Amino acid sequence: MNPGLYAIVDADTLEGAGRDVTDFARRVLDAGPLAALQLRAKSWGARRMLTCARDLAALCRARGVPFFVNDRPDVAWLARADGVHVGMDDLPVSDVRLVAPGLKVGASSHNPDEVSAVLHTDADYLAFGPVFGTRSKADPAPTVGLEALARVVARCRETSRPVVALGGISLENAHLVREAGATAAAVIGALVVDDDRVTDVARALHVAAGGS
């Protein structure tokens, strides 16, 4: 994974604000070659999610940005995404490999035990957080902080596993997760700005998180 912004396009957040998901993703991608873009659509049915995922996969391919689908390896595989991202309550990484062979798999973790669990799988990257307080999830895990992030980065270096920092990352603090050693910064809320600012904010976040 290249350094920089791992942009999460959260369909529920966007629709709640009256925003079009595909148009928003296009504006984010106009910021340049990001680390990755992920579609997160917790309340959508499979058919609707697949239609959107196919559109976003095509946009990402055209811009050379890896595209991930949250939670749904079946949708990721059918949409020809680059990968799927799962949490602790989703399918285990080993089962994701069976459902979506050939795709990259990322896994979230929120504490040392969950980090150990992910490192005992063959996940391609590990996401860790929330590093800062977040309002993008209804029931977020406890904030872990920068020191814990740095410790996880050190553990993951032993297996050459990239770490994606997540949770409450903004223009003001994105440089801190880069300094703690995270390869990329996953962002939801800080990207949801006025349409004419989305690309500039995404670009600034990408650079602050270590992208070029």
PDB file of N, CA and C in Angstrom, residues 94-194:
ATOM      1  N   SER A  94      -9.731 -15.826   6.657  1.00  0.00           N
ATOM      2  CA  SER A  94      -9.589 -17.093   5.926  1.00  0.00           C
ATOM      3  C   SER A  94     -10.831 -17.415   5.103  1.00  0.00           C
ATOM      4  N   ASP A  95     -12.008 -17.091   5.612  1.00  0.00           N
ATOM      5  CA  ASP A  95     -13.242 -17.333   4.862  1.00  0.00           C
ATOM      6  C   ASP A  95     -13.413 -16.313   3.741  1.00  0.00           C
ATOM      7  N   VAL A  96     -12.949 -15.092   3.964  1.00  0.00           N
ATOM      8  CA  VAL A  96     -12.989 -14.096   2.894  1.00  0.00           C
ATOM      9  C   VAL A  96     -12.172 -14.580   1.706  1.00  0.00           C
ATOM     10  N   ARG A  97     -11.030 -15.204   1.988  1.00  0.00           N
ATOM     11  CA  ARG A  97     -10.190 -15.732   0.906  1.00  0.00           C
ATOM     12  C   ARG A  97     -10.948 -16.777   0.069  1.00  0.00           C
ATOM     13  N   LEU A  98     -11.805 -17.540   0.737  1.00  0.00           N
ATOM     14  CA  LEU A  98     -12.575 -18.557   0.020  1.00  0.00           C
ATOM     15  C   LEU A  98     -13.653 -17.925  -0.848  1.00  0.00           C
ATOM     16  N   VAL A  99     -14.305 -16.896  -0.327  1.00  0.00           N
ATOM     17  CA  VAL A  99     -15.401 -16.248  -1.036  1.00  0.00           C
ATOM     18  C   VAL A  99     -14.880 -15.368  -2.171  1.00  0.00           C
ATOM     19  N   ALA A 100     -13.755 -14.707  -1.933  1.00  0.00           N
ATOM     20  CA  ALA A 100     -13.226 -13.749  -2.908  1.00  0.00           C
ATOM     21  C   ALA A 100     -11.754 -14.023  -3.180  1.00  0.00           C
ATOM     22  N   PRO A 101     -11.443 -15.130  -3.833  1.00  0.00           N
ATOM     23  CA  PRO A 101     -10.043 -15.472  -4.084  1.00  0.00           C
ATOM     24  C   PRO A 101      -9.363 -14.419  -4.952  1.00  0.00           C
ATOM     25  N   GLY A 102      -8.131 -14.113  -4.594  1.00  0.00           N
ATOM     26  CA  GLY A 102      -7.360 -13.163  -5.382  1.00  0.00           C
ATOM     27  C   GLY A 102      -7.470 -11.727  -4.935  1.00  0.00           C
ATOM     28  N   LEU A 103      -8.432 -11.419  -4.069  1.00  0.00           N
ATOM     29  CA  LEU A 103      -8.570 -10.047  -3.597  1.00  0.00           C
ATOM     30  C   LEU A 103      -7.702  -9.812  -2.364  1.00  0.00           C
ATOM     31  N   LYS A 104      -7.249  -8.579  -2.202  1.00  0.00           N
ATOM     32  CA  LYS A 104      -6.557  -8.206  -0.974  1.00  0.00           C
ATOM     33  C   LYS A 104      -7.575  -8.097   0.157  1.00  0.00           C
ATOM     34  N   VAL A 105      -7.111  -8.338   1.379  1.00  0.00           N
ATOM     35  CA  VAL A 105      -8.001  -8.280   2.540  1.00  0.00           C
ATOM     36  C   VAL A 105      -7.352  -7.433   3.624  1.00  0.00           C
ATOM     37  N   GLY A 106      -8.107  -6.456   4.115  1.00  0.00           N
ATOM     38  CA  GLY A 106      -7.683  -5.669   5.255  1.00  0.00           C
ATOM     39  C   GLY A 106      -8.590  -5.960   6.429  1.00  0.00           C
ATOM     40  N   ALA A 107      -8.073  -5.818   7.640  1.00  0.00           N
ATOM     41  CA  ALA A 107      -8.853  -6.148   8.835  1.00  0.00           C
ATOM     42  C   ALA A 107      -8.671  -5.081   9.905  1.00  0.00           C
ATOM     43  N   SER A 108      -9.778  -4.717  10.545  1.00  0.00           N
ATOM     44  CA  SER A 108      -9.747  -3.723  11.616  1.00  0.00           C
ATOM     45  C   SER A 108      -9.402  -4.358  12.949  1.00  0.00           C
ATOM     46  N   SER A 109      -8.771  -3.553  13.810  1.00  0.00           N
ATOM     47  CA  SER A 109      -8.473  -3.976  15.174  1.00  0.00           C
ATOM     48  C   SER A 109      -8.540  -2.749  16.071  1.00  0.00           C
ATOM     49  N   HIS A 110      -8.842  -2.993  17.360  1.00  0.00           N
ATOM     50  CA  HIS A 110      -9.072  -1.873  18.272  1.00  0.00           C
ATOM     51  C   HIS A 110      -8.333  -2.001  19.603  1.00  0.00           C
ATOM     52  N   ASN A 111      -7.654  -3.120  19.816  1.00  0.00           N
ATOM     53  CA  ASN A 111      -6.926  -3.336  21.072  1.00  0.00           C
ATOM     54  C   ASN A 111      -5.839  -4.382  20.820  1.00  0.00           C
ATOM     55  N   PRO A 112      -4.927  -4.576  21.760  1.00  0.00           N
ATOM     56  CA  PRO A 112      -3.810  -5.511  21.531  1.00  0.00           C
ATOM     57  C   PRO A 112      -4.248  -6.933  21.190  1.00  0.00           C
ATOM     58  N   ASP A 113      -5.305  -7.436  21.832  1.00  0.00           N
ATOM     59  CA  ASP A 113      -5.754  -8.795  21.525  1.00  0.00           C
ATOM     60  C   ASP A 113      -6.241  -8.901  20.091  1.00  0.00           C
ATOM     61  N   GLU A 114      -6.968  -7.893  19.627  1.00  0.00           N
ATOM     62  CA  GLU A 114      -7.454  -7.919  18.248  1.00  0.00           C
ATOM     63  C   GLU A 114      -6.304  -7.753  17.261  1.00  0.00           C
ATOM     64  N   VAL A 115      -5.307  -6.950  17.617  1.00  0.00           N
ATOM     65  CA  VAL A 115      -4.115  -6.832  16.766  1.00  0.00           C
ATOM     66  C   VAL A 115      -3.448  -8.201  16.619  1.00  0.00           C
ATOM     67  N   SER A 116      -3.295  -8.919  17.730  1.00  0.00           N
ATOM     68  CA  SER A 116      -2.686 -10.254  17.686  1.00  0.00           C
ATOM     69  C   SER A 116      -3.502 -11.190  16.809  1.00  0.00           C
ATOM     70  N   ALA A 117      -4.829 -11.096  16.925  1.00  0.00           N
ATOM     71  CA  ALA A 117      -5.694 -11.961  16.120  1.00  0.00           C
ATOM     72  C   ALA A 117      -5.503 -11.692  14.630  1.00  0.00           C
ATOM     73  N   VAL A 118      -5.422 -10.419  14.260  1.00  0.00           N
ATOM     74  CA  VAL A 118      -5.223 -10.088  12.846  1.00  0.00           C
ATOM     75  C   VAL A 118      -3.851 -10.554  12.370  1.00  0.00           C
ATOM     76  N   LEU A 119      -2.831 -10.379  13.212  1.00  0.00           N
ATOM     77  CA  LEU A 119      -1.480 -10.767  12.807  1.00  0.00           C
ATOM     78  C   LEU A 119      -1.316 -12.277  12.687  1.00  0.00           C
ATOM     79  N   HIS A 120      -2.246 -13.040  13.235  1.00  0.00           N
ATOM     80  CA  HIS A 120      -2.232 -14.491  13.051  1.00  0.00           C
ATOM     81  C   HIS A 120      -2.982 -14.913  11.795  1.00  0.00           C
ATOM     82  N   THR A 121      -3.482 -13.955  11.028  1.00  0.00           N
ATOM     83  CA  THR A 121      -4.087 -14.233   9.729  1.00  0.00           C
ATOM     84  C   THR A 121      -3.128 -13.786   8.639  1.00  0.00           C
ATOM     85  N   ASP A 122      -3.536 -13.961   7.393  1.00  0.00           N
ATOM     86  CA  ASP A 122      -2.708 -13.463   6.290  1.00  0.00           C
ATOM     87  C   ASP A 122      -3.298 -12.184   5.699  1.00  0.00           C
ATOM     88  N   ALA A 123      -3.955 -11.383   6.537  1.00  0.00           N
ATOM     89  CA  ALA A 123      -4.486 -10.095   6.073  1.00  0.00           C
ATOM     90  C   ALA A 123      -3.371  -9.264   5.453  1.00  0.00           C
ATOM     91  N   ASP A 124      -3.699  -8.559   4.393  1.00  0.00           N
ATOM     92  CA  ASP A 124      -2.694  -7.777   3.677  1.00  0.00           C
ATOM     93  C   ASP A 124      -2.334  -6.485   4.396  1.00  0.00           C
ATOM     94  N   TYR A 125      -3.263  -5.953   5.172  1.00  0.00           N
ATOM     95  CA  TYR A 125      -2.954  -4.799   6.001  1.00  0.00           C
ATOM     96  C   TYR A 125      -3.817  -4.835   7.243  1.00  0.00           C
ATOM     97  N   LEU A 126      -3.391  -4.088   8.244  1.00  0.00           N
ATOM     98  CA  LEU A 126      -4.107  -4.014   9.508  1.00  0.00           C
ATOM     99  C   LEU A 126      -4.534  -2.566   9.738  1.00  0.00           C
ATOM    100  N   ALA A 127      -5.800  -2.356  10.047  1.00  0.00           N
ATOM    101  CA  ALA A 127      -6.296  -1.031  10.419  1.00  0.00           C
ATOM    102  C   ALA A 127      -6.435  -0.984  11.934  1.00  0.00           C
ATOM    103  N   PHE A 128      -6.040   0.141  12.532  1.00  0.00           N
ATOM    104  CA  PHE A 128      -6.046   0.240  13.989  1.00  0.00           C
ATOM    105  C   PHE A 128      -6.597   1.591  14.428  1.00  0.00           C
ATOM    106  N   GLY A 129      -7.474   1.538  15.428  1.00  0.00           N
ATOM    107  CA  GLY A 129      -8.043   2.768  15.967  1.00  0.00           C
ATOM    108  C   GLY A 129      -9.277   2.458  16.821  1.00  0.00           C
ATOM    109  N   PRO A 130     -10.034   3.487  17.179  1.00  0.00           N
ATOM    110  CA  PRO A 130      -9.876   4.870  16.751  1.00  0.00           C
ATOM    111  C   PRO A 130      -8.718   5.569  17.465  1.00  0.00           C
ATOM    112  N   VAL A 131      -7.844   6.184  16.665  1.00  0.00           N
ATOM    113  CA  VAL A 131      -6.701   6.895  17.238  1.00  0.00           C
ATOM    114  C   VAL A 131      -7.174   8.132  17.993  1.00  0.00           C
ATOM    115  N   PHE A 132      -8.154   8.814  17.405  1.00  0.00           N
ATOM    116  CA  PHE A 132      -8.762   9.987  18.036  1.00  0.00           C
ATOM    117  C   PHE A 132     -10.261   9.739  18.181  1.00  0.00           C
ATOM    118  N   GLY A 133     -10.940  10.586  18.903  1.00  0.00           N
ATOM    119  CA  GLY A 133     -12.386  10.451  19.036  1.00  0.00           C
ATOM    120  C   GLY A 133     -13.071  10.589  17.692  1.00  0.00           C
ATOM    121  N   THR A 134     -14.090   9.756  17.450  1.00  0.00           N
ATOM    122  CA  THR A 134     -14.773   9.766  16.158  1.00  0.00           C
ATOM    123  C   THR A 134     -16.281   9.819  16.340  1.00  0.00           C
ATOM    124  N   ARG A 135     -16.944  10.475  15.374  1.00  0.00           N
ATOM    125  CA  ARG A 135     -18.403  10.524  15.358  1.00  0.00           C
ATOM    126  C   ARG A 135     -18.973   9.805  14.139  1.00  0.00           C
ATOM    127  N   SER A 136     -18.102   9.083  13.408  1.00  0.00           N
ATOM    128  CA  SER A 136     -18.553   8.419  12.189  1.00  0.00           C
ATOM    129  C   SER A 136     -19.155   7.050  12.440  1.00  0.00           C
ATOM    130  N   LYS A 137     -19.079   6.570  13.692  1.00  0.00           N
ATOM    131  CA  LYS A 137     -19.678   5.290  14.045  1.00  0.00           C
ATOM    132  C   LYS A 137     -20.615   5.485  15.225  1.00  0.00           C
ATOM    133  N   ALA A 138     -21.723   4.744  15.206  1.00  0.00           N
ATOM    134  CA  ALA A 138     -22.725   4.897  16.258  1.00  0.00           C
ATOM    135  C   ALA A 138     -22.204   4.400  17.603  1.00  0.00           C
ATOM    136  N   ASP A 139     -21.376   3.355  17.582  1.00  0.00           N
ATOM    137  CA  ASP A 139     -20.879   2.767  18.827  1.00  0.00           C
ATOM    138  C   ASP A 139     -19.379   2.518  18.706  1.00  0.00           C
ATOM    139  N   PRO A 140     -18.568   3.587  18.698  1.00  0.00           N
ATOM    140  CA  PRO A 140     -17.130   3.413  18.468  1.00  0.00           C
ATOM    141  C   PRO A 140     -16.420   2.736  19.628  1.00  0.00           C
ATOM    142  N   ALA A 141     -15.324   2.071  19.294  1.00  0.00           N
ATOM    143  CA  ALA A 141     -14.470   1.487  20.326  1.00  0.00           C
ATOM    144  C   ALA A 141     -13.759   2.615  21.077  1.00  0.00           C
ATOM    145  N   PRO A 142     -13.219   2.322  22.268  1.00  0.00           N
ATOM    146  CA  PRO A 142     -12.483   3.352  23.017  1.00  0.00           C
ATOM    147  C   PRO A 142     -11.303   3.900  22.217  1.00  0.00           C
ATOM    148  N   THR A 143     -11.036   5.185  22.381  1.00  0.00           N
ATOM    149  CA  THR A 143      -9.911   5.816  21.703  1.00  0.00           C
ATOM    150  C   THR A 143      -8.591   5.193  22.161  1.00  0.00           C
ATOM    151  N   VAL A 144      -7.704   4.910  21.202  1.00  0.00           N
ATOM    152  CA  VAL A 144      -6.453   4.215  21.533  1.00  0.00           C
ATOM    153  C   VAL A 144      -5.266   5.167  21.683  1.00  0.00           C
ATOM    154  N   GLY A 145      -5.236   6.251  20.935  1.00  0.00           N
ATOM    155  CA  GLY A 145      -4.153   7.222  21.058  1.00  0.00           C
ATOM    156  C   GLY A 145      -2.948   6.916  20.186  1.00  0.00           C
ATOM    157  N   LEU A 146      -2.058   7.890  20.091  1.00  0.00           N
ATOM    158  CA  LEU A 146      -0.905   7.802  19.201  1.00  0.00           C
ATOM    159  C   LEU A 146       0.171   6.842  19.702  1.00  0.00           C
ATOM    160  N   GLU A 147       0.350   6.753  21.009  1.00  0.00           N
ATOM    161  CA  GLU A 147       1.378   5.845  21.524  1.00  0.00           C
ATOM    162  C   GLU A 147       1.024   4.391  21.216  1.00  0.00           C
ATOM    163  N   ALA A 148      -0.240   4.051  21.378  1.00  0.00           N
ATOM    164  CA  ALA A 148      -0.671   2.688  21.046  1.00  0.00           C
ATOM    165  C   ALA A 148      -0.514   2.425  19.553  1.00  0.00           C
ATOM    166  N   LEU A 149      -0.823   3.428  18.744  1.00  0.00           N
ATOM    167  CA  LEU A 149      -0.637   3.277  17.295  1.00  0.00           C
ATOM    168  C   LEU A 149       0.825   2.996  16.970  1.00  0.00           C
ATOM    169  N   ALA A 150       1.734   3.733  17.582  1.00  0.00           N
ATOM    170  CA  ALA A 150       3.167   3.529  17.322  1.00  0.00           C
ATOM    171  C   ALA A 150       3.608   2.123  17.722  1.00  0.00           C
ATOM    172  N   ARG A 151       3.056   1.605  18.818  1.00  0.00           N
ATOM    173  CA  ARG A 151       3.404   0.244  19.242  1.00  0.00           C
ATOM    174  C   ARG A 151       2.903  -0.787  18.232  1.00  0.00           C
ATOM    175  N   VAL A 152       1.716  -0.571  17.707  1.00  0.00           N
ATOM    176  CA  VAL A 152       1.172  -1.497  16.708  1.00  0.00           C
ATOM    177  C   VAL A 152       2.006  -1.448  15.428  1.00  0.00           C
ATOM    178  N   VAL A 153       2.409  -0.255  15.023  1.00  0.00           N
ATOM    179  CA  VAL A 153       3.259  -0.127  13.845  1.00  0.00           C
ATOM    180  C   VAL A 153       4.553  -0.923  14.032  1.00  0.00           C
ATOM    181  N   ALA A 154       5.138  -0.831  15.218  1.00  0.00           N
ATOM    182  CA  ALA A 154       6.374  -1.570  15.489  1.00  0.00           C
ATOM    183  C   ALA A 154       6.145  -3.078  15.393  1.00  0.00           C
ATOM    184  N   ARG A 155       5.030  -3.558  15.921  1.00  0.00           N
ATOM    185  CA  ARG A 155       4.719  -4.991  15.827  1.00  0.00           C
ATOM    186  C   ARG A 155       4.542  -5.425  14.375  1.00  0.00           C
ATOM    187  N   CYS A 156       3.884  -4.585  13.585  1.00  0.00           N
ATOM    188  CA  CYS A 156       3.572  -4.968  12.211  1.00  0.00           C
ATOM    189  C   CYS A 156       4.780  -4.915  11.298  1.00  0.00           C
ATOM    190  N   ARG A 157       5.791  -4.146  11.683  1.00  0.00           N
ATOM    191  CA  ARG A 157       7.019  -4.105  10.871  1.00  0.00           C
ATOM    192  C   ARG A 157       7.660  -5.484  10.785  1.00  0.00           C
ATOM    193  N   GLU A 158       7.480  -6.295  11.821  1.00  0.00           N
ATOM    194  CA  GLU A 158       8.093  -7.633  11.837  1.00  0.00           C
ATOM    195  C   GLU A 158       7.547  -8.517  10.725  1.00  0.00           C
ATOM    196  N   THR A 159       6.331  -8.227  10.279  1.00  0.00           N
ATOM    197  CA  THR A 159       5.736  -9.016   9.199  1.00  0.00           C
ATOM    198  C   THR A 159       5.523  -8.171   7.938  1.00  0.00           C
ATOM    199  N   SER A 160       6.150  -6.998   7.915  1.00  0.00           N
ATOM    200  CA  SER A 160       6.030  -6.078   6.769  1.00  0.00           C
ATOM    201  C   SER A 160       4.575  -5.786   6.432  1.00  0.00           C
ATOM    202  N   ARG A 161       3.768  -5.657   7.481  1.00  0.00           N
ATOM    203  CA  ARG A 161       2.337  -5.403   7.295  1.00  0.00           C
ATOM    204  C   ARG A 161       2.047  -3.901   7.389  1.00  0.00           C
ATOM    205  N   PRO A 162       1.467  -3.288   6.364  1.00  0.00           N
ATOM    206  CA  PRO A 162       1.101  -1.874   6.481  1.00  0.00           C
ATOM    207  C   PRO A 162       0.044  -1.670   7.561  1.00  0.00           C
ATOM    208  N   VAL A 163       0.096  -0.522   8.220  1.00  0.00           N
ATOM    209  CA  VAL A 163      -0.906  -0.152   9.216  1.00  0.00           C
ATOM    210  C   VAL A 163      -1.668   1.066   8.713  1.00  0.00           C
ATOM    211  N   VAL A 164      -2.988   0.945   8.718  1.00  0.00           N
ATOM    212  CA  VAL A 164      -3.868   2.062   8.367  1.00  0.00           C
ATOM    213  C   VAL A 164      -4.464   2.598   9.661  1.00  0.00           C
ATOM    214  N   ALA A 165      -4.148   3.836   9.988  1.00  0.00           N
ATOM    215  CA  ALA A 165      -4.719   4.461  11.183  1.00  0.00           C
ATOM    216  C   ALA A 165      -6.139   4.898  10.880  1.00  0.00           C
ATOM    217  N   LEU A 166      -7.026   4.745  11.863  1.00  0.00           N
ATOM    218  CA  LEU A 166      -8.419   5.145  11.636  1.00  0.00           C
ATOM    219  C   LEU A 166      -8.988   5.799  12.891  1.00  0.00           C
ATOM    220  N   GLY A 167     -10.026   6.599  12.670  1.00  0.00           N
ATOM    221  CA  GLY A 167     -10.757   7.188  13.789  1.00  0.00           C
ATOM    222  C   GLY A 167     -10.416   8.622  14.092  1.00  0.00           C
ATOM    223  N   GLY A 168     -11.302   9.549  13.724  1.00  0.00           N
ATOM    224  CA  GLY A 168     -11.150  10.944  14.104  1.00  0.00           C
ATOM    225  C   GLY A 168     -10.012  11.685  13.435  1.00  0.00           C
ATOM    226  N   ILE A 169      -9.541  11.183  12.303  1.00  0.00           N
ATOM    227  CA  ILE A 169      -8.407  11.816  11.635  1.00  0.00           C
ATOM    228  C   ILE A 169      -8.885  13.001  10.807  1.00  0.00           C
ATOM    229  N   SER A 170      -8.159  14.124  10.939  1.00  0.00           N
ATOM    230  CA  SER A 170      -8.553  15.375  10.297  1.00  0.00           C
ATOM    231  C   SER A 170      -7.323  16.059   9.722  1.00  0.00           C
ATOM    232  N   LEU A 171      -7.542  17.213   9.082  1.00  0.00           N
ATOM    233  CA  LEU A 171      -6.422  17.985   8.562  1.00  0.00           C
ATOM    234  C   LEU A 171      -5.463  18.412   9.674  1.00  0.00           C
ATOM    235  N   GLU A 172      -6.009  18.607  10.858  1.00  0.00           N
ATOM    236  CA  GLU A 172      -5.194  19.076  11.973  1.00  0.00           C
ATOM    237  C   GLU A 172      -4.298  17.995  12.577  1.00  0.00           C
ATOM    238  N   ASN A 173      -4.691  16.744  12.469  1.00  0.00           N
ATOM    239  CA  ASN A 173      -3.919  15.700  13.149  1.00  0.00           C
ATOM    240  C   ASN A 173      -3.386  14.594  12.231  1.00  0.00           C
ATOM    241  N   ALA A 174      -3.662  14.663  10.937  1.00  0.00           N
ATOM    242  CA  ALA A 174      -3.229  13.590  10.032  1.00  0.00           C
ATOM    243  C   ALA A 174      -1.720  13.407  10.053  1.00  0.00           C
ATOM    244  N   HIS A 175      -0.973  14.509  10.216  1.00  0.00           N
ATOM    245  CA  HIS A 175       0.489  14.389  10.242  1.00  0.00           C
ATOM    246  C   HIS A 175       0.969  13.594  11.453  1.00  0.00           C
ATOM    247  N   LEU A 176       0.158  13.561  12.508  1.00  0.00           N
ATOM    248  CA  LEU A 176       0.573  12.841  13.720  1.00  0.00           C
ATOM    249  C   LEU A 176       0.540  11.333  13.514  1.00  0.00           C
ATOM    250  N   VAL A 177      -0.435  10.833  12.762  1.00  0.00           N
ATOM    251  CA  VAL A 177      -0.461   9.385  12.511  1.00  0.00           C
ATOM    252  C   VAL A 177       0.660   8.997  11.557  1.00  0.00           C
ATOM    253  N   ARG A 178       1.012   9.904  10.646  1.00  0.00           N
ATOM    254  CA  ARG A 178       2.169   9.637   9.784  1.00  0.00           C
ATOM    255  C   ARG A 178       3.434   9.564  10.629  1.00  0.00           C
ATOM    256  N   GLU A 179       3.584  10.510  11.559  1.00  0.00           N
ATOM    257  CA  GLU A 179       4.777  10.523  12.415  1.00  0.00           C
ATOM    258  C   GLU A 179       4.834   9.309  13.335  1.00  0.00           C
ATOM    259  N   ALA A 180       3.669   8.742  13.669  1.00  0.00           N
ATOM    260  CA  ALA A 180       3.630   7.525  14.490  1.00  0.00           C
ATOM    261  C   ALA A 180       3.971   6.282  13.680  1.00  0.00           C
ATOM    262  N   GLY A 181       4.095   6.431  12.362  1.00  0.00           N
ATOM    263  CA  GLY A 181       4.525   5.319  11.523  1.00  0.00           C
ATOM    264  C   GLY A 181       3.458   4.675  10.678  1.00  0.00           C
ATOM    265  N   ALA A 182       2.209   5.134  10.770  1.00  0.00           N
ATOM    266  CA  ALA A 182       1.144   4.541   9.958  1.00  0.00           C
ATOM    267  C   ALA A 182       1.412   4.777   8.484  1.00  0.00           C
ATOM    268  N   THR A 183       1.137   3.770   7.670  1.00  0.00           N
ATOM    269  CA  THR A 183       1.316   3.914   6.230  1.00  0.00           C
ATOM    270  C   THR A 183       0.258   4.839   5.640  1.00  0.00           C
ATOM    271  N   ALA A 184      -0.974   4.695   6.106  1.00  0.00           N
ATOM    272  CA  ALA A 184      -2.074   5.472   5.547  1.00  0.00           C
ATOM    273  C   ALA A 184      -3.025   5.901   6.654  1.00  0.00           C
ATOM    274  N   ALA A 185      -3.859   6.888   6.324  1.00  0.00           N
ATOM    275  CA  ALA A 185      -4.846   7.403   7.272  1.00  0.00           C
ATOM    276  C   ALA A 185      -6.232   7.240   6.673  1.00  0.00           C
ATOM    277  N   ALA A 186      -7.084   6.473   7.358  1.00  0.00           N
ATOM    278  CA  ALA A 186      -8.457   6.275   6.901  1.00  0.00           C
ATOM    279  C   ALA A 186      -9.319   7.429   7.394  1.00  0.00           C
ATOM    280  N   VAL A 187     -10.047   8.053   6.477  1.00  0.00           N
ATOM    281  CA  VAL A 187     -10.829   9.239   6.809  1.00  0.00           C
ATOM    282  C   VAL A 187     -12.240   9.108   6.251  1.00  0.00           C
ATOM    283  N   ILE A 188     -13.222   9.435   7.098  1.00  0.00           N
ATOM    284  CA  ILE A 188     -14.620   9.520   6.658  1.00  0.00           C
ATOM    285  C   ILE A 188     -15.100  10.966   6.798  1.00  0.00           C
ATOM    286  N   GLY A 189     -15.312  11.393   8.041  1.00  0.00           N
ATOM    287  CA  GLY A 189     -15.991  12.649   8.317  1.00  0.00           C
ATOM    288  C   GLY A 189     -15.285  13.887   7.804  1.00  0.00           C
ATOM    289  N   ALA A 190     -13.953  13.935   7.894  1.00  0.00           N
ATOM    290  CA  ALA A 190     -13.224  15.136   7.496  1.00  0.00           C
ATOM    291  C   ALA A 190     -13.310  15.402   5.998  1.00  0.00           C
ATOM    292  N   LEU A 191     -13.716  14.400   5.231  1.00  0.00           N
ATOM    293  CA  LEU A 191     -13.879  14.580   3.790  1.00  0.00           C
ATOM    294  C   LEU A 191     -15.239  15.166   3.428  1.00  0.00           C
ATOM    295  N   VAL A 192     -16.188  15.085   4.321  1.00  0.00           N
ATOM    296  CA  VAL A 192     -17.559  15.514   4.008  1.00  0.00           C
ATOM    297  C   VAL A 192     -17.669  17.020   4.219  1.00  0.00           C
ATOM    298  N   VAL A 193     -17.199  17.744   3.209  1.00  0.00           N
ATOM    299  CA  VAL A 193     -17.250  19.198   3.184  1.00  0.00           C
ATOM    300  C   VAL A 193     -18.028  19.616   1.946  1.00  0.00           C
ATOM    301  N   ASP A 194     -18.196  20.905   1.733  1.00  0.00           N
ATOM    302  CA  ASP A 194     -18.917  21.382   0.559  1.00  0.00           C
ATOM    303  C   ASP A 194     -18.290  20.824  -0.716  1.00  0.00           C
TER     304      ASP A 194
END
